[in-house]
Amino acid sequence: MKEYKRITTPLTEDVIADLRIGDRVLISGVLYTARDAAHKRLVELIEQGKPLPIDLQGQIIYYVGPAPAKPGQVIGSAGPTTSYRMDPYTIPLLKLGLKGMIGKGNRSPEIRKACQVYKAVYFEAVGGAGALLAKRIVSVEIVAYEDLGPEAIRRLEVKDFPVIVANDIYGGDIFEEGVRKYRLTGTG
Amino acid sequence: MREIPYETVVETVKQMCMEANYEMGPDMYAALRTALEREESPQGKAVLEQIIENAEIAKTERVPICQDTGVAVFFVEVGEDVKIVGGSLKDAIYEGVRKGYQEGYLRKSMVQDPLRRVNTGDNTPPIIHFDLVPGDKLRLLFAAKGGGSENMSVARLFAPAAGKEGIKKFVLEVVEKAGGNPCPPIVIGVGIGGNFEMSAILAKKALFRPIGSRHPDPFYAQMEEEILEEVNKLGIGPMGMGGRVTAFDVHIEVMPCHIASLPVAVNIQCHANRHVEREL
Ligand code: SF4
């Protein structure tokens, strides 16, 4: 079995340069959550030249809308949501120093290119593994947009949060390369 | 007339909502283990291992397998000799869903209006398909159907000439286009015949069959196997990162149809294939 790479946030250029598609990574440190509605608000602030409620420098955003926490739980099941919906909002955040994104499914060619240009990484978390992923979250704090409920921006402290590198800074794409490697049928 | 108290239905539905969301069926466990043995891609194996571990955590800790605890979908077979006392059957199912999602800490994912999109707050309304059958039993089938995989489903009306080959090609196109988005490995429900709406209902119903079961008609059983083999040649793999196992199974349900039509619907289900069944 392939080894894990352990990384800690905020992400530095050296750490990012070492990540290649297919790498299994365990993240410790801080993740910020944001889905469609929070992304929309962040980008509106940027367009108006206003400051953001969070400093994105070197940070990772996790695309997630968790289930409610049971008594005694830090957070309810918290697996990734589909990432392509965040594509239209992503580049302005990368320009502000965002270095990592976690979600599920492939990104647009623009975002793949932007990962190269802005030296950022897109990680795949396993969709539907919400119970397991929730256990790697040690604390949760709402930092902005509480009115958005499950879509509010939360600051998660995570320990050994498991992901796989899907887009690296070298233009690699795990979805394209993986499927090419295992495809057995002719045309497509 | 056999009588079933309203409260019994409420309680049963509530339990079904929780159980389906916390516990994977035995057929799914078996399918996951077989997939792990067959999978060659390292990413694919890593994904399958996590899915299995996740299912175990969800089961022991009684928490949802996936945070998208879905639309509550029911197929209800009502015996002609059954009567619900103390309230209506439909109200009982609604109340059971409300309680199950609230008390079970399940995410509420329904919006009241498709365009104005305000959350109903209790995951109602469920989607219920009623059927009247002989006998004095009430049979309830429940699925928690996630949005990610539902979004990748398609219905199309073919000319009869499209035949078996046309349908196979269509299913492959739908699966290929979906790629990693519906959280593969997937289960594929194919509804053939009926009319426009019935083909989609058949496709949904097909998802309730246990993994590994074959259609009783050898013609369709063979077609299921052929499609499954072709789908797994696509190389999409677990979570779309490449691999041998793209689908766990293909289930076809059929019905008579009009001489001019060949309706076909493909309903995609993710690996969080959550459904349960109860008879009262
Ligand atoms: S597609 Fe299924 S497993 Fe994936 S996030 Fe949605 S409900 Fe969960």
CSV table of C-alpha atoms and ligand atoms in Angstrom, one decimal:
chain,number,residue,atom,x,y,z
A,1,MET,CA,0.0,0.0,0.0
A,2,LYS,CA,1.2,3.4,-1.0
A,3,GLU,CA,2.4,5.7,1.8
A,4,TYR,CA,0.6,8.8,3.0
A,5,LYS,CA,2.1,12.2,2.8
A,6,ARG,CA,1.4,14.3,5.9
A,7,ILE,CA,0.9,18.0,5.5
A,8,THR,CA,0.0,20.9,7.8
A,9,THR,CA,-1.8,24.1,7.0
A,10,PRO,CA,-1.1,26.9,6.0
A,11,LEU,CA,0.5,25.3,2.9
A,12,THR,CA,3.9,26.5,1.9
A,13,GLU,CA,5.3,26.6,-1.7
A,14,ASP,CA,7.6,23.7,-0.9
A,15,VAL,CA,4.8,21.5,0.4
A,16,ILE,CA,2.7,22.2,-2.6
A,17,ALA,CA,5.6,21.6,-5.0
A,18,ASP,CA,6.0,18.1,-3.5
A,19,LEU,CA,2.4,17.0,-4.2
A,20,ARG,CA,1.5,15.0,-7.3
A,21,ILE,CA,-1.7,13.7,-8.6
A,22,GLY,CA,-2.6,10.3,-7.0
A,23,ASP,CA,-0.7,11.1,-3.8
A,24,ARG,CA,-2.6,10.1,-0.7
A,25,VAL,CA,-2.4,12.9,1.8
A,26,LEU,CA,-3.3,13.4,5.4
A,27,ILE,CA,-4.0,17.0,6.3
A,28,SER,CA,-3.7,18.5,9.8
A,29,GLY,CA,-4.4,22.1,10.8
A,30,VAL,CA,-7.2,24.3,9.6
A,31,LEU,CA,-9.8,24.0,6.8
A,32,TYR,CA,-12.4,26.7,6.0
A,33,THR,CA,-15.8,25.4,4.7
A,34,ALA,CA,-17.6,27.1,1.9
A,35,ARG,CA,-20.2,26.0,-0.6
A,36,ASP,CA,-22.1,27.8,-3.4
A,37,ALA,CA,-23.7,30.6,-1.3
A,38,ALA,CA,-20.6,31.5,0.7
A,39,HIS,CA,-18.5,31.6,-2.4
A,40,LYS,CA,-20.9,34.0,-4.0
A,41,ARG,CA,-20.7,36.3,-1.1
A,42,LEU,CA,-16.9,36.2,-0.9
A,43,VAL,CA,-16.5,37.0,-4.6
A,44,GLU,CA,-19.0,39.9,-4.3
A,45,LEU,CA,-16.8,41.4,-1.5
A,46,ILE,CA,-13.7,41.0,-3.7
A,47,GLU,CA,-15.5,42.7,-6.6
A,48,GLN,CA,-16.5,45.6,-4.3
A,49,GLY,CA,-12.9,45.9,-3.1
A,50,LYS,CA,-13.9,45.0,0.5
A,51,PRO,CA,-12.0,42.8,2.9
A,52,LEU,CA,-13.0,39.2,3.4
A,53,PRO,CA,-14.1,37.7,6.8
A,54,ILE,CA,-11.2,35.2,6.5
A,55,ASP,CA,-7.5,35.5,5.4
A,56,LEU,CA,-7.0,33.1,2.6
A,57,GLN,CA,-3.2,33.2,2.5
A,58,GLY,CA,-1.9,29.6,2.3
A,59,GLN,CA,-5.3,28.2,3.3
A,60,ILE,CA,-7.5,25.4,2.2
A,61,ILE,CA,-11.3,25.6,1.5
A,62,TYR,CA,-13.4,22.5,1.9
A,63,TYR,CA,-16.6,22.3,-0.1
A,64,VAL,CA,-19.0,20.8,2.4
A,65,GLY,CA,-22.5,21.2,3.9
A,66,PRO,CA,-22.5,19.0,7.0
A,67,ALA,CA,-25.4,17.1,8.6
A,68,PRO,CA,-26.5,18.3,12.0
A,69,ALA,CA,-24.3,17.2,14.9
A,70,LYS,CA,-25.8,14.6,17.3
A,71,PRO,CA,-25.3,15.4,21.0
A,72,GLY,CA,-21.7,14.6,21.9
A,73,GLN,CA,-20.5,15.0,18.3
A,74,VAL,CA,-18.3,17.9,17.1
A,75,ILE,CA,-20.0,17.9,13.7
A,76,GLY,CA,-22.4,15.7,11.8
A,77,SER,CA,-21.4,13.6,8.7
A,78,ALA,CA,-19.3,15.9,6.6
A,79,GLY,CA,-18.3,14.6,3.2
A,80,PRO,CA,-17.5,16.7,0.1
A,81,THR,CA,-20.0,18.2,-2.3
A,82,THR,CA,-19.5,18.4,-6.1
A,83,SER,CA,-16.8,20.9,-6.9
A,84,TYR,CA,-17.6,22.0,-10.4
A,85,ARG,CA,-20.3,24.3,-9.0
A,86,MET,CA,-17.5,26.4,-7.3
A,87,ASP,CA,-15.5,26.7,-10.5
A,88,PRO,CA,-16.9,30.2,-11.5
A,89,TYR,CA,-15.9,31.6,-8.1
A,90,THR,CA,-12.5,30.0,-7.7
A,91,ILE,CA,-10.0,32.2,-9.5
A,92,PRO,CA,-10.6,35.4,-7.5
A,93,LEU,CA,-9.9,33.4,-4.3
A,94,LEU,CA,-6.7,31.9,-5.8
A,95,LYS,CA,-5.6,35.4,-6.6
A,96,LEU,CA,-5.8,36.2,-2.8
A,97,GLY,CA,-3.5,33.3,-1.9
A,98,LEU,CA,-5.9,30.3,-1.5
A,99,LYS,CA,-3.6,27.3,-1.9
A,100,GLY,CA,-5.9,24.3,-1.6
A,101,MET,CA,-9.4,23.1,-2.3
A,102,ILE,CA,-11.2,19.9,-1.2
A,103,GLY,CA,-14.3,18.5,-3.0
A,104,LYS,CA,-15.4,15.8,-5.2
A,105,GLY,CA,-15.4,15.3,-9.0
A,106,ASN,CA,-13.4,17.0,-11.7
A,107,ARG,CA,-12.8,20.7,-12.3
A,108,SER,CA,-13.1,22.8,-15.4
A,109,PRO,CA,-10.0,23.2,-17.7
A,110,GLU,CA,-9.8,26.9,-16.4
A,111,ILE,CA,-9.4,25.7,-12.9
A,112,ARG,CA,-6.8,23.1,-13.8
A,113,LYS,CA,-4.9,25.8,-15.5
A,114,ALA,CA,-5.3,28.2,-12.6
A,115,CYS,CA,-3.8,25.5,-10.2
A,116,GLN,CA,-0.7,25.8,-12.3
A,117,VAL,CA,-0.7,29.6,-12.6
A,118,TYR,CA,-1.5,30.3,-8.9
A,119,LYS,CA,0.4,27.2,-7.5
A,120,ALA,CA,-2.6,25.7,-5.8
A,121,VAL,CA,-3.8,22.1,-5.4
A,122,TYR,CA,-7.2,20.5,-5.7
A,123,PHE,CA,-7.8,17.5,-3.5
A,124,GLU,CA,-10.5,14.8,-3.8
A,125,ALA,CA,-12.1,13.6,-0.6
A,126,VAL,CA,-14.2,10.5,-0.9
A,127,GLY,CA,-17.8,11.5,-1.6
A,128,GLY,CA,-20.2,9.6,0.6
A,129,ALA,CA,-17.6,9.0,3.4
A,130,GLY,CA,-19.1,11.7,5.6
A,131,ALA,CA,-19.1,9.6,8.8
A,132,LEU,CA,-15.4,8.8,8.5
A,133,LEU,CA,-14.4,12.3,7.5
A,134,ALA,CA,-16.4,13.9,10.4
A,135,LYS,CA,-14.2,11.9,12.9
A,136,ARG,CA,-11.1,13.7,11.6
A,137,ILE,CA,-12.6,17.0,12.5
A,138,VAL,CA,-11.6,18.0,16.0
A,139,SER,CA,-13.2,21.4,16.4
A,140,VAL,CA,-15.7,23.6,14.5
A,141,GLU,CA,-16.3,27.3,14.8
A,142,ILE,CA,-18.6,29.4,12.6
A,143,VAL,CA,-16.6,32.4,11.4
A,144,ALA,CA,-18.9,34.0,8.9
A,145,TYR,CA,-22.4,34.0,7.3
A,146,GLU,CA,-24.2,32.2,10.2
A,147,ASP,CA,-27.5,32.9,8.4
A,148,LEU,CA,-26.5,30.4,5.7
A,149,GLY,CA,-27.0,27.5,8.1
A,150,PRO,CA,-25.1,24.4,6.8
A,151,GLU,CA,-23.6,26.7,4.2
A,152,ALA,CA,-22.0,29.1,6.7
A,153,ILE,CA,-18.2,29.5,6.7
A,154,ARG,CA,-16.8,27.3,9.4
A,155,ARG,CA,-13.2,27.0,10.6
A,156,LEU,CA,-12.5,23.4,11.1
A,157,GLU,CA,-9.5,22.0,12.9
A,158,VAL,CA,-8.6,18.7,11.4
A,159,LYS,CA,-6.3,15.9,12.3
A,160,ASP,CA,-5.1,13.5,9.5
A,161,PHE,CA,-7.9,14.4,7.2
A,162,PRO,CA,-7.6,11.9,4.2
A,163,VAL,CA,-7.6,13.2,0.6
A,164,ILE,CA,-6.1,12.4,-2.7
A,165,VAL,CA,-4.3,14.9,-5.0
A,166,ALA,CA,-6.6,15.4,-8.0
A,167,ASN,CA,-5.0,18.5,-9.7
A,168,ASP,CA,-1.4,19.5,-9.0
A,169,ILE,CA,0.7,22.5,-9.9
A,170,TYR,CA,2.1,20.6,-12.9
A,171,GLY,CA,-1.2,20.5,-14.8
A,172,GLY,CA,-1.9,16.9,-13.8
A,173,ASP,CA,-5.5,15.7,-13.6
A,174,ILE,CA,-6.3,12.4,-11.8
A,175,PHE,CA,-9.7,12.0,-13.4
A,176,GLU,CA,-8.3,12.2,-17.0
A,177,GLU,CA,-5.2,10.2,-16.4
A,178,GLY,CA,-6.9,7.6,-14.3
A,179,VAL,CA,-9.7,6.9,-16.8
A,180,ARG,CA,-7.2,6.8,-19.7
A,181,LYS,CA,-5.2,4.2,-17.8
A,182,TYR,CA,-8.0,1.9,-17.0
A,183,ARG,CA,-10.3,2.3,-20.0
A,184,LEU,CA,-10.7,-0.9,-22.1
A,185,THR,CA,-13.2,0.3,-24.8
A,186,GLY,CA,-12.3,1.8,-28.1
A,187,THR,CA,-13.5,5.3,-29.0
A,188,GLY,CA,-15.0,7.9,-26.7
B,1,MET,CA,-60.7,-5.5,6.7
B,2,ARG,CA,-57.4,-5.6,8.6
B,3,GLU,CA,-56.7,-2.5,10.6
B,4,ILE,CA,-53.3,-0.9,11.1
B,5,PRO,CA,-53.0,2.0,13.5
B,6,TYR,CA,-51.7,5.3,12.1
B,7,GLU,CA,-49.1,5.5,14.8
B,8,THR,CA,-47.6,2.1,13.7
B,9,VAL,CA,-47.0,3.5,10.2
B,10,VAL,CA,-45.5,6.7,11.6
B,11,GLU,CA,-43.1,4.8,13.8
B,12,THR,CA,-42.2,2.3,11.1
B,13,VAL,CA,-41.4,5.1,8.6
B,14,LYS,CA,-39.4,7.0,11.1
B,15,GLN,CA,-37.2,3.9,11.8
B,16,MET,CA,-36.8,3.2,8.1
B,17,CYS,CA,-35.5,6.7,7.5
B,18,MET,CA,-32.9,6.3,10.2
B,19,GLU,CA,-31.9,2.8,9.5
B,20,ALA,CA,-31.4,3.3,5.8
B,21,ASN,CA,-29.2,6.3,6.4
B,22,TYR,CA,-27.1,4.7,9.1
B,23,GLU,CA,-26.8,1.2,7.8
B,24,MET,CA,-25.7,-0.2,4.5
B,25,GLY,CA,-27.5,-3.4,3.4
B,26,PRO,CA,-25.7,-6.8,3.5
B,27,ASP,CA,-25.7,-6.9,-0.3
B,28,MET,CA,-23.8,-3.6,-0.4
B,29,TYR,CA,-21.2,-4.8,2.0
B,30,ALA,CA,-20.6,-7.9,-0.1
B,31,ALA,CA,-20.4,-5.8,-3.3
B,32,LEU,CA,-17.9,-3.5,-1.7
B,33,ARG,CA,-15.6,-6.4,-0.6
B,34,THR,CA,-15.8,-8.0,-4.1
B,35,ALA,CA,-15.0,-4.6,-5.6
B,36,LEU,CA,-12.0,-4.1,-3.4
B,37,GLU,CA,-10.7,-7.5,-4.5
B,38,ARG,CA,-11.2,-6.7,-8.2
B,39,GLU,CA,-10.0,-3.2,-8.2
B,40,GLU,CA,-6.5,-2.6,-9.6
B,41,SER,CA,-6.1,1.1,-9.3
B,42,PRO,CA,-4.4,2.3,-6.1
B,43,GLN,CA,-6.7,5.3,-5.8
B,44,GLY,CA,-9.7,3.1,-6.5
B,45,LYS,CA,-8.6,0.7,-3.7
B,46,ALA,CA,-8.1,3.6,-1.3
B,47,VAL,CA,-11.6,4.9,-2.0
B,48,LEU,CA,-13.2,1.5,-1.5
B,49,GLU,CA,-11.4,1.0,1.7
B,50,GLN,CA,-12.6,4.3,3.0
B,51,ILE,CA,-16.2,3.6,1.9
B,52,ILE,CA,-16.1,0.3,3.8
B,53,GLU,CA,-14.6,1.9,6.9
B,54,ASN,CA,-17.1,4.8,6.7
B,55,ALA,CA,-20.1,2.3,6.5
B,56,GLU,CA,-18.8,0.6,9.7
B,57,ILE,CA,-18.5,3.9,11.5
B,58,ALA,CA,-21.9,5.0,10.5
B,59,LYS,CA,-23.4,1.7,11.6
B,60,THR,CA,-21.8,1.6,15.0
B,61,GLU,CA,-22.2,5.2,15.8
B,62,ARG,CA,-25.7,5.5,14.3
B,63,VAL,CA,-24.7,8.5,12.1
B,64,PRO,CA,-25.5,9.1,8.4
B,65,ILE,CA,-23.3,7.3,5.9
B,66,CYS,CA,-23.4,10.4,3.8
B,67,GLN,CA,-24.3,14.0,4.8
B,68,ASP,CA,-26.7,14.1,1.8
B,69,THR,CA,-29.4,12.1,3.4
B,70,GLY,CA,-31.5,12.6,0.3
B,71,VAL,CA,-35.0,12.9,-0.9
B,72,ALA,CA,-37.3,10.4,0.9
B,73,VAL,CA,-38.6,8.1,-1.9
B,74,PHE,CA,-41.3,5.5,-1.2
B,75,PHE,CA,-42.9,2.7,-3.1
B,76,VAL,CA,-46.0,1.6,-1.1
B,77,GLU,CA,-48.0,-1.5,-1.9
B,78,VAL,CA,-51.4,-1.2,-0.2
B,79,GLY,CA,-53.3,-4.4,0.2
B,80,GLU,CA,-57.0,-4.0,-0.8
B,81,ASP,CA,-58.0,-5.4,2.6
B,82,VAL,CA,-56.0,-3.0,4.7
B,83,LYS,CA,-57.3,0.1,6.4
B,84,ILE,CA,-55.2,2.6,8.3
B,85,VAL,CA,-57.1,3.8,11.4
B,86,GLY,CA,-56.5,7.1,13.2
B,87,GLY,CA,-55.4,9.0,10.2
B,88,SER,CA,-54.5,8.8,6.5
B,89,LEU,CA,-51.7,6.6,5.2
B,90,LYS,CA,-50.2,9.6,3.4
B,91,ASP,CA,-50.2,11.8,6.5
B,92,ALA,CA,-48.6,8.9,8.4
B,93,ILE,CA,-45.7,8.6,5.9
B,94,TYR,CA,-45.2,12.4,6.0
B,95,GLU,CA,-45.1,12.4,9.8
B,96,GLY,CA,-42.7,9.5,9.8
B,97,VAL,CA,-40.3,11.3,7.5
B,98,ARG,CA,-40.5,14.5,9.6
B,99,LYS,CA,-39.7,12.6,12.8
B,100,GLY,CA,-37.1,10.3,11.2
B,101,TYR,CA,-35.1,13.3,9.8
B,102,GLN,CA,-35.5,15.4,12.9
B,103,GLU,CA,-34.8,12.8,15.6
B,104,GLY,CA,-32.2,11.0,13.5
B,105,TYR,CA,-30.1,14.1,12.9
B,106,LEU,CA,-30.4,13.7,9.2
B,107,ARG,CA,-29.8,16.7,6.9
B,108,LYS,CA,-32.9,18.4,5.5
B,109,SER,CA,-32.5,18.7,1.8
B,110,MET,CA,-35.9,19.6,0.4
B,111,VAL,CA,-36.9,23.1,-0.9
B,112,GLN,CA,-40.5,24.2,-1.0
B,113,ASP,CA,-40.4,25.7,-4.4
B,114,PRO,CA,-38.0,24.5,-7.2
B,115,LEU,CA,-37.1,28.1,-8.2
B,116,ARG,CA,-37.5,30.2,-5.0
B,117,ARG,CA,-35.7,27.5,-3.1
B,118,VAL,CA,-36.6,27.9,0.6
B,119,ASN,CA,-35.9,24.8,2.7
B,120,THR,CA,-39.0,23.1,4.1
B,121,GLY,CA,-37.0,22.4,7.3
B,122,ASP,CA,-38.1,18.8,7.8
B,123,ASN,CA,-37.2,17.0,4.6
B,124,THR,CA,-40.9,16.7,3.6
B,125,PRO,CA,-42.5,16.2,1.2
B,126,PRO,CA,-41.4,12.6,0.5
B,127,ILE,CA,-42.0,11.3,-3.0
B,128,ILE,CA,-44.5,8.4,-2.8
B,129,HIS,CA,-45.5,5.9,-5.4
B,130,PHE,CA,-48.7,4.1,-4.3
B,131,ASP,CA,-49.9,0.8,-5.7
B,132,LEU,CA,-53.0,-1.2,-4.8
B,133,VAL,CA,-52.5,-4.9,-4.5
B,134,PRO,CA,-54.5,-7.9,-3.4
B,135,GLY,CA,-54.3,-9.0,0.2
B,136,ASP,CA,-54.2,-7.5,3.7
B,137,LYS,CA,-50.6,-6.3,4.0
B,138,LEU,CA,-48.9,-3.0,3.7
B,139,ARG,CA,-45.5,-3.1,2.1
B,140,LEU,CA,-43.2,-0.1,2.3
B,141,LEU,CA,-40.0,0.4,0.4
B,142,PHE,CA,-37.9,3.5,1.3
B,143,ALA,CA,-34.8,5.0,-0.3
B,144,ALA,CA,-32.8,8.0,0.8
B,145,LYS,CA,-31.9,9.3,-2.7
B,146,GLY,CA,-28.9,11.6,-2.9
B,147,GLY,CA,-28.8,14.6,-5.3
B,148,GLY,CA,-25.4,14.0,-6.8
B,149,SER,CA,-26.4,10.8,-8.5
B,150,GLU,CA,-30.0,11.8,-9.2
B,151,ASN,CA,-28.6,14.8,-11.2
B,152,MET,CA,-26.8,12.4,-13.6
B,153,SER,CA,-30.0,10.5,-14.5
B,154,VAL,CA,-31.7,10.7,-17.9
B,155,ALA,CA,-34.9,9.6,-19.7
B,156,ARG,CA,-35.3,9.4,-23.4
B,157,LEU,CA,-38.0,8.3,-25.9
B,158,PHE,CA,-36.5,6.1,-28.6
B,159,ALA,CA,-38.0,4.8,-31.8
B,160,PRO,CA,-38.7,1.1,-31.5
B,161,ALA,CA,-35.9,0.4,-34.1
B,162,ALA,CA,-33.3,1.5,-31.6
B,163,GLY,CA,-33.7,-1.9,-29.9
B,164,LYS,CA,-31.4,-3.5,-27.4
B,165,GLU,CA,-28.3,-2.1,-28.9
B,166,GLY,CA,-29.6,1.4,-28.9
B,167,ILE,CA,-30.5,1.1,-25.2
B,168,LYS,CA,-27.0,-0.3,-24.3
B,169,LYS,CA,-25.3,2.6,-26.1
B,170,PHE,CA,-27.6,5.1,-24.3
B,171,VAL,CA,-26.8,3.7,-20.9
B,172,LEU,CA,-23.1,3.8,-21.6
B,173,GLU,CA,-23.3,7.4,-22.7
B,174,VAL,CA,-25.2,8.4,-19.6
B,175,VAL,CA,-22.6,6.7,-17.3
B,176,GLU,CA,-19.7,8.1,-19.2
B,177,LYS,CA,-21.0,11.6,-19.1
B,178,ALA,CA,-21.6,11.3,-15.3
B,179,GLY,CA,-18.0,10.3,-14.7
B,180,GLY,CA,-17.0,10.8,-11.1
B,181,ASN,CA,-19.9,13.1,-10.1
B,182,PRO,CA,-22.4,10.5,-8.9
B,183,CYS,CA,-19.9,9.0,-6.5
B,184,PRO,CA,-19.1,5.8,-8.3
B,185,PRO,CA,-19.1,2.8,-8.0
B,186,ILE,CA,-22.7,3.2,-8.9
B,187,VAL,CA,-25.8,1.1,-9.3
B,188,ILE,CA,-27.7,1.6,-12.6
B,189,GLY,CA,-31.5,1.3,-12.7
B,190,VAL,CA,-32.9,1.0,-16.3
B,191,GLY,CA,-36.6,1.4,-16.9
B,192,ILE,CA,-37.7,0.2,-20.4
B,193,GLY,CA,-41.3,0.5,-21.7
B,194,GLY,CA,-44.4,1.9,-20.1
B,195,ASN,CA,-44.6,5.5,-21.2
B,196,PHE,CA,-42.7,8.7,-20.5
B,197,GLU,CA,-43.2,8.9,-16.8
B,198,MET,CA,-43.5,5.2,-16.2
B,199,SER,CA,-40.0,4.5,-17.6
B,200,ALA,CA,-38.5,6.7,-14.9
B,201,ILE,CA,-40.5,5.1,-12.2
B,202,LEU,CA,-39.4,1.6,-13.4
B,203,ALA,CA,-35.8,2.8,-13.4
B,204,LYS,CA,-36.2,4.0,-9.8
B,205,LYS,CA,-37.8,0.8,-8.7
B,206,ALA,CA,-35.0,-1.2,-10.3
B,207,LEU,CA,-32.6,0.4,-7.7
B,208,PHE,CA,-34.4,-1.4,-4.9
B,209,ARG,CA,-33.3,-4.9,-6.2
B,210,PRO,CA,-30.4,-6.5,-4.2
B,211,ILE,CA,-26.9,-6.2,-5.8
B,212,GLY,CA,-26.2,-9.4,-7.8
B,213,SER,CA,-29.9,-10.3,-8.4
B,214,ARG,CA,-30.9,-10.9,-12.1
B,215,HIS,CA,-34.0,-10.2,-14.0
B,216,PRO,CA,-36.3,-13.3,-14.0
B,217,ASP,CA,-36.5,-13.2,-17.9
B,218,PRO,CA,-33.2,-14.6,-19.2
B,219,PHE,CA,-33.2,-12.1,-22.1
B,220,TYR,CA,-33.1,-9.1,-19.7
B,221,ALA,CA,-30.8,-10.9,-17.3
B,222,GLN,CA,-28.3,-11.3,-20.1
B,223,MET,CA,-28.7,-7.7,-21.1
B,224,GLU,CA,-28.0,-6.6,-17.5
B,225,GLU,CA,-24.8,-8.6,-17.5
B,226,GLU,CA,-23.7,-7.2,-20.9
B,227,ILE,CA,-24.3,-3.6,-19.9
B,228,LEU,CA,-22.5,-4.1,-16.6
B,229,GLU,CA,-19.5,-5.6,-18.4
B,230,GLU,CA,-19.4,-2.7,-20.8
B,231,VAL,CA,-19.8,-0.1,-18.1
B,232,ASN,CA,-16.9,-1.5,-16.2
B,233,LYS,CA,-14.7,-1.2,-19.3
B,234,LEU,CA,-15.2,2.6,-19.2
B,235,GLY,CA,-12.4,2.9,-16.7
B,236,ILE,CA,-14.1,5.6,-14.6
B,237,GLY,CA,-13.5,3.7,-11.4
B,238,PRO,CA,-14.2,4.6,-7.7
B,239,MET,CA,-14.9,8.4,-7.4
B,240,GLY,CA,-14.0,8.7,-11.1
B,241,MET,CA,-10.2,8.6,-10.5
B,242,GLY,CA,-9.8,5.6,-12.8
B,243,GLY,CA,-10.3,1.9,-12.2
B,244,ARG,CA,-12.0,-1.4,-13.0
B,245,VAL,CA,-15.1,-1.0,-10.8
B,246,THR,CA,-17.4,1.8,-12.1
B,247,ALA,CA,-20.7,0.0,-11.3
B,248,PHE,CA,-21.7,-2.6,-8.8
B,249,ASP,CA,-24.7,-3.7,-10.9
B,250,VAL,CA,-27.3,-3.0,-13.5
B,251,HIS,CA,-31.0,-3.7,-12.9
B,252,ILE,CA,-33.5,-3.5,-15.7
B,253,GLU,CA,-37.3,-3.3,-15.2
B,254,VAL,CA,-39.7,-3.5,-18.1
B,255,MET,CA,-43.3,-3.0,-18.9
B,256,PRO,CA,-45.6,-3.2,-22.0
B,257,CYS,CA,-45.6,0.0,-24.2
B,258,HIS,CA,-47.2,1.6,-27.2
B,259,ILE,CA,-46.5,0.2,-30.7
B,260,ALA,CA,-44.8,3.5,-31.7
B,261,SER,CA,-42.6,4.0,-28.6
B,262,LEU,CA,-39.6,2.7,-26.8
B,263,PRO,CA,-39.3,4.8,-23.6
B,264,VAL,CA,-36.0,4.3,-21.7
B,265,ALA,CA,-34.9,5.9,-18.4
B,266,VAL,CA,-31.6,5.5,-16.6
B,267,ASN,CA,-31.5,6.3,-12.9
B,268,ILE,CA,-28.1,6.5,-11.3
B,269,GLN,CA,-27.5,5.5,-7.7
B,270,CYS,CA,-24.3,6.3,-5.8
B,271,HIS,CA,-22.3,3.8,-3.7
B,272,ALA,CA,-24.3,5.2,-0.7
B,273,ASN,CA,-27.1,2.9,-1.9
B,274,ARG,CA,-29.5,3.4,1.0
B,275,HIS,CA,-32.8,1.6,1.0
B,276,VAL,CA,-34.9,-0.6,3.3
B,277,GLU,CA,-38.1,-2.5,3.2
B,278,ARG,CA,-40.9,-3.3,5.7
B,279,GLU,CA,-44.1,-5.2,5.7
B,280,LEU,CA,-46.9,-4.5,8.1
C,1,SF4,S1,-23.9,11.1,-4.7
C,1,SF4,FE1,-24.4,9.8,-3.0
C,1,SF4,S2,-22.6,9.3,-1.9
C,1,SF4,FE2,-22.2,11.1,-3.2
C,1,SF4,S3,-22.5,12.9,-1.9
C,1,SF4,FE3,-24.4,12.5,-3.0
C,1,SF4,S4,-25.6,11.1,-1.7
C,1,SF4,FE4,-23.5,11.1,-0.9
